Amino acid sequence: MSLCLITGIAAAQEVGTVEAVHGGEGEVFVMRGSSSHILGKGDEIQLHDRLVIKGSGRVTVKAYGCSRTLPAGAMLTVDASFCTATPVSLSGAAVTTTTPALAVPILGGITAGKVVAAGTILSTPSIISTAASDENKGEPVSP
């Protein structure tokens, strides 16, 4: 009975499939929990998977009723916002997708992406000052 329960839970988490993978070996993979797996056509995509595309890789994934192609240098966490979420850039450059993600305004034209970016920028000085004020007084601190 417990085997059926475990199988049911795993099946319930599947939310999509990989439609196409382009690039060299290991350039397109999924981070699932504490492990990572190279992706291939037909592989299942589960809720909370992090899709990572490196080098010259590219992947097309169908999930939540839409199909998205993610380019090299992008990472995207799979959840209910998959069809509209903006991928994270692994290099700091802007990420463009063949199925453009829509920016969802949350406050007077401010989008969720701007809030996350501002929070990251604003929190960095406090992280550095906290690290600098700890036990290593006068010694250089790596952020």
PDB file of C-alpha atoms in Angstrom, residues 41-131:
ATOM      1  CA  LYS A  41      13.329  14.874 -25.112  1.00  0.00           C
ATOM      2  CA  GLY A  42      10.306  13.293 -23.411  1.00  0.00           C
ATOM      3  CA  ASP A  43      11.629  13.671 -19.846  1.00  0.00           C
ATOM      4  CA  GLU A  44       9.048  14.633 -17.254  1.00  0.00           C
ATOM      5  CA  ILE A  45       9.126  17.999 -15.527  1.00  0.00           C
ATOM      6  CA  GLN A  46       7.996  18.178 -11.916  1.00  0.00           C
ATOM      7  CA  LEU A  47       6.694  20.975  -9.743  1.00  0.00           C
ATOM      8  CA  HIS A  48       9.595  23.040  -8.301  1.00  0.00           C
ATOM      9  CA  ASP A  49      12.166  21.707 -10.800  1.00  0.00           C
ATOM     10  CA  ARG A  50      14.821  24.294 -11.700  1.00  0.00           C
ATOM     11  CA  LEU A  51      15.605  24.206 -15.414  1.00  0.00           C
ATOM     12  CA  VAL A  52      19.201  25.289 -16.105  1.00  0.00           C
ATOM     13  CA  ILE A  53      20.529  25.998 -19.599  1.00  0.00           C
ATOM     14  CA  LYS A  54      24.288  26.551 -20.057  1.00  0.00           C
ATOM     15  CA  GLY A  55      26.696  27.065 -22.964  1.00  0.00           C
ATOM     16  CA  SER A  56      24.895  26.973 -26.293  1.00  0.00           C
ATOM     17  CA  GLY A  57      22.000  24.884 -24.957  1.00  0.00           C
ATOM     18  CA  ARG A  58      18.299  25.512 -25.457  1.00  0.00           C
ATOM     19  CA  VAL A  59      15.243  23.618 -24.216  1.00  0.00           C
ATOM     20  CA  THR A  60      11.547  23.636 -25.070  1.00  0.00           C
ATOM     21  CA  VAL A  61       9.243  22.571 -22.245  1.00  0.00           C
ATOM     22  CA  LYS A  62       5.484  22.133 -22.251  1.00  0.00           C
ATOM     23  CA  ALA A  63       3.867  22.665 -18.847  1.00  0.00           C
ATOM     24  CA  TYR A  64       0.770  24.311 -17.406  1.00  0.00           C
ATOM     25  CA  GLY A  65      -0.862  24.575 -20.830  1.00  0.00           C
ATOM     26  CA  CYS A  66       1.927  26.448 -22.634  1.00  0.00           C
ATOM     27  CA  SER A  67       5.151  25.641 -24.434  1.00  0.00           C
ATOM     28  CA  ARG A  68       8.272  27.738 -23.718  1.00  0.00           C
ATOM     29  CA  THR A  69      11.729  27.717 -25.240  1.00  0.00           C
ATOM     30  CA  LEU A  70      14.438  28.774 -22.806  1.00  0.00           C
ATOM     31  CA  PRO A  71      17.774  29.990 -24.237  1.00  0.00           C
ATOM     32  CA  ALA A  72      21.355  29.440 -23.087  1.00  0.00           C
ATOM     33  CA  GLY A  73      22.255  31.198 -19.862  1.00  0.00           C
ATOM     34  CA  ALA A  74      18.778  30.949 -18.347  1.00  0.00           C
ATOM     35  CA  MET A  75      17.310  29.307 -15.260  1.00  0.00           C
ATOM     36  CA  LEU A  76      13.617  28.951 -14.470  1.00  0.00           C
ATOM     37  CA  THR A  77      11.846  27.329 -11.543  1.00  0.00           C
ATOM     38  CA  VAL A  78       8.762  25.382 -12.621  1.00  0.00           C
ATOM     39  CA  ASP A  79       5.599  26.325 -10.764  1.00  0.00           C
ATOM     40  CA  ALA A  80       2.094  27.610 -11.537  1.00  0.00           C
ATOM     41  CA  SER A  81       3.573  30.841 -12.991  1.00  0.00           C
ATOM     42  CA  PHE A  82       5.622  28.884 -15.573  1.00  0.00           C
ATOM     43  CA  CYS A  83       3.817  30.405 -18.576  1.00  0.00           C
ATOM     44  CA  THR A  84       4.444  34.013 -17.498  1.00  0.00           C
ATOM     45  CA  ALA A  85       7.567  33.862 -15.309  1.00  0.00           C
ATOM     46  CA  THR A  86      10.736  35.620 -16.446  1.00  0.00           C
ATOM     47  CA  PRO A  87      13.781  33.318 -16.476  1.00  0.00           C
ATOM     48  CA  VAL A  88      16.755  34.260 -14.313  1.00  0.00           C
ATOM     49  CA  SER A  89      19.954  35.075 -16.199  1.00  0.00           C
ATOM     50  CA  LEU A  90      22.999  33.038 -15.182  1.00  0.00           C
ATOM     51  CA  SER A  91      25.308  35.741 -16.611  1.00  0.00           C
ATOM     52  CA  GLY A  92      23.544  38.920 -15.513  1.00  0.00           C
ATOM     53  CA  ALA A  93      22.431  39.723 -19.087  1.00  0.00           C
ATOM     54  CA  ALA A  94      18.762  40.055 -19.981  1.00  0.00           C
ATOM     55  CA  VAL A  95      17.072  36.763 -20.900  1.00  0.00           C
ATOM     56  CA  THR A  96      14.717  36.674 -23.873  1.00  0.00           C
ATOM     57  CA  THR A  97      12.442  33.740 -24.612  1.00  0.00           C
ATOM     58  CA  THR A  98      10.590  32.753 -27.764  1.00  0.00           C
ATOM     59  CA  THR A  99       7.375  32.836 -25.749  1.00  0.00           C
ATOM     60  CA  PRO A 100       7.662  36.227 -24.035  1.00  0.00           C
ATOM     61  CA  ALA A 101       6.793  36.237 -20.362  1.00  0.00           C
ATOM     62  CA  LEU A 102       4.284  38.857 -19.296  1.00  0.00           C
ATOM     63  CA  ALA A 103       5.230  41.272 -16.531  1.00  0.00           C
ATOM     64  CA  VAL A 104       2.504  41.237 -13.930  1.00  0.00           C
ATOM     65  CA  PRO A 105       2.054  44.692 -12.362  1.00  0.00           C
ATOM     66  CA  ILE A 106       1.697  44.528  -8.608  1.00  0.00           C
ATOM     67  CA  LEU A 107       1.777  48.196  -7.579  1.00  0.00           C
ATOM     68  CA  GLY A 108       1.467  51.231  -9.852  1.00  0.00           C
ATOM     69  CA  GLY A 109       3.431  49.710 -12.738  1.00  0.00           C
ATOM     70  CA  ILE A 110       6.063  48.057 -10.544  1.00  0.00           C
ATOM     71  CA  THR A 111       6.508  44.418 -11.514  1.00  0.00           C
ATOM     72  CA  ALA A 112       7.497  41.518  -9.303  1.00  0.00           C
ATOM     73  CA  GLY A 113      10.876  41.303 -11.070  1.00  0.00           C
ATOM     74  CA  LYS A 114      11.667  44.920 -10.167  1.00  0.00           C
ATOM     75  CA  VAL A 115      10.760  44.263  -6.539  1.00  0.00           C
ATOM     76  CA  VAL A 116      13.098  41.231  -6.395  1.00  0.00           C
ATOM     77  CA  ALA A 117      15.937  43.161  -8.059  1.00  0.00           C
ATOM     78  CA  ALA A 118      15.490  46.133  -5.708  1.00  0.00           C
ATOM     79  CA  GLY A 119      15.413  43.832  -2.688  1.00  0.00           C
ATOM     80  CA  THR A 120      18.659  42.206  -3.790  1.00  0.00           C
ATOM     81  CA  ILE A 121      20.367  45.559  -4.342  1.00  0.00           C
ATOM     82  CA  LEU A 122      19.074  47.054  -1.091  1.00  0.00           C
ATOM     83  CA  SER A 123      19.953  44.035   1.049  1.00  0.00           C
ATOM     84  CA  THR A 124      23.547  43.702  -0.201  1.00  0.00           C
ATOM     85  CA  PRO A 125      25.000  46.601   1.892  1.00  0.00           C
ATOM     86  CA  SER A 126      23.444  45.230   5.083  1.00  0.00           C
ATOM     87  CA  ILE A 127      24.883  41.773   4.397  1.00  0.00           C
ATOM     88  CA  ILE A 128      28.346  43.237   3.846  1.00  0.00           C
ATOM     89  CA  SER A 129      28.182  45.484   6.923  1.00  0.00           C
ATOM     90  CA  THR A 130      26.991  42.577   9.081  1.00  0.00           C
ATOM     91  CA  ALA A 131      29.869  40.417   7.853  1.00  0.00           C
TER      92      ALA A 131
END
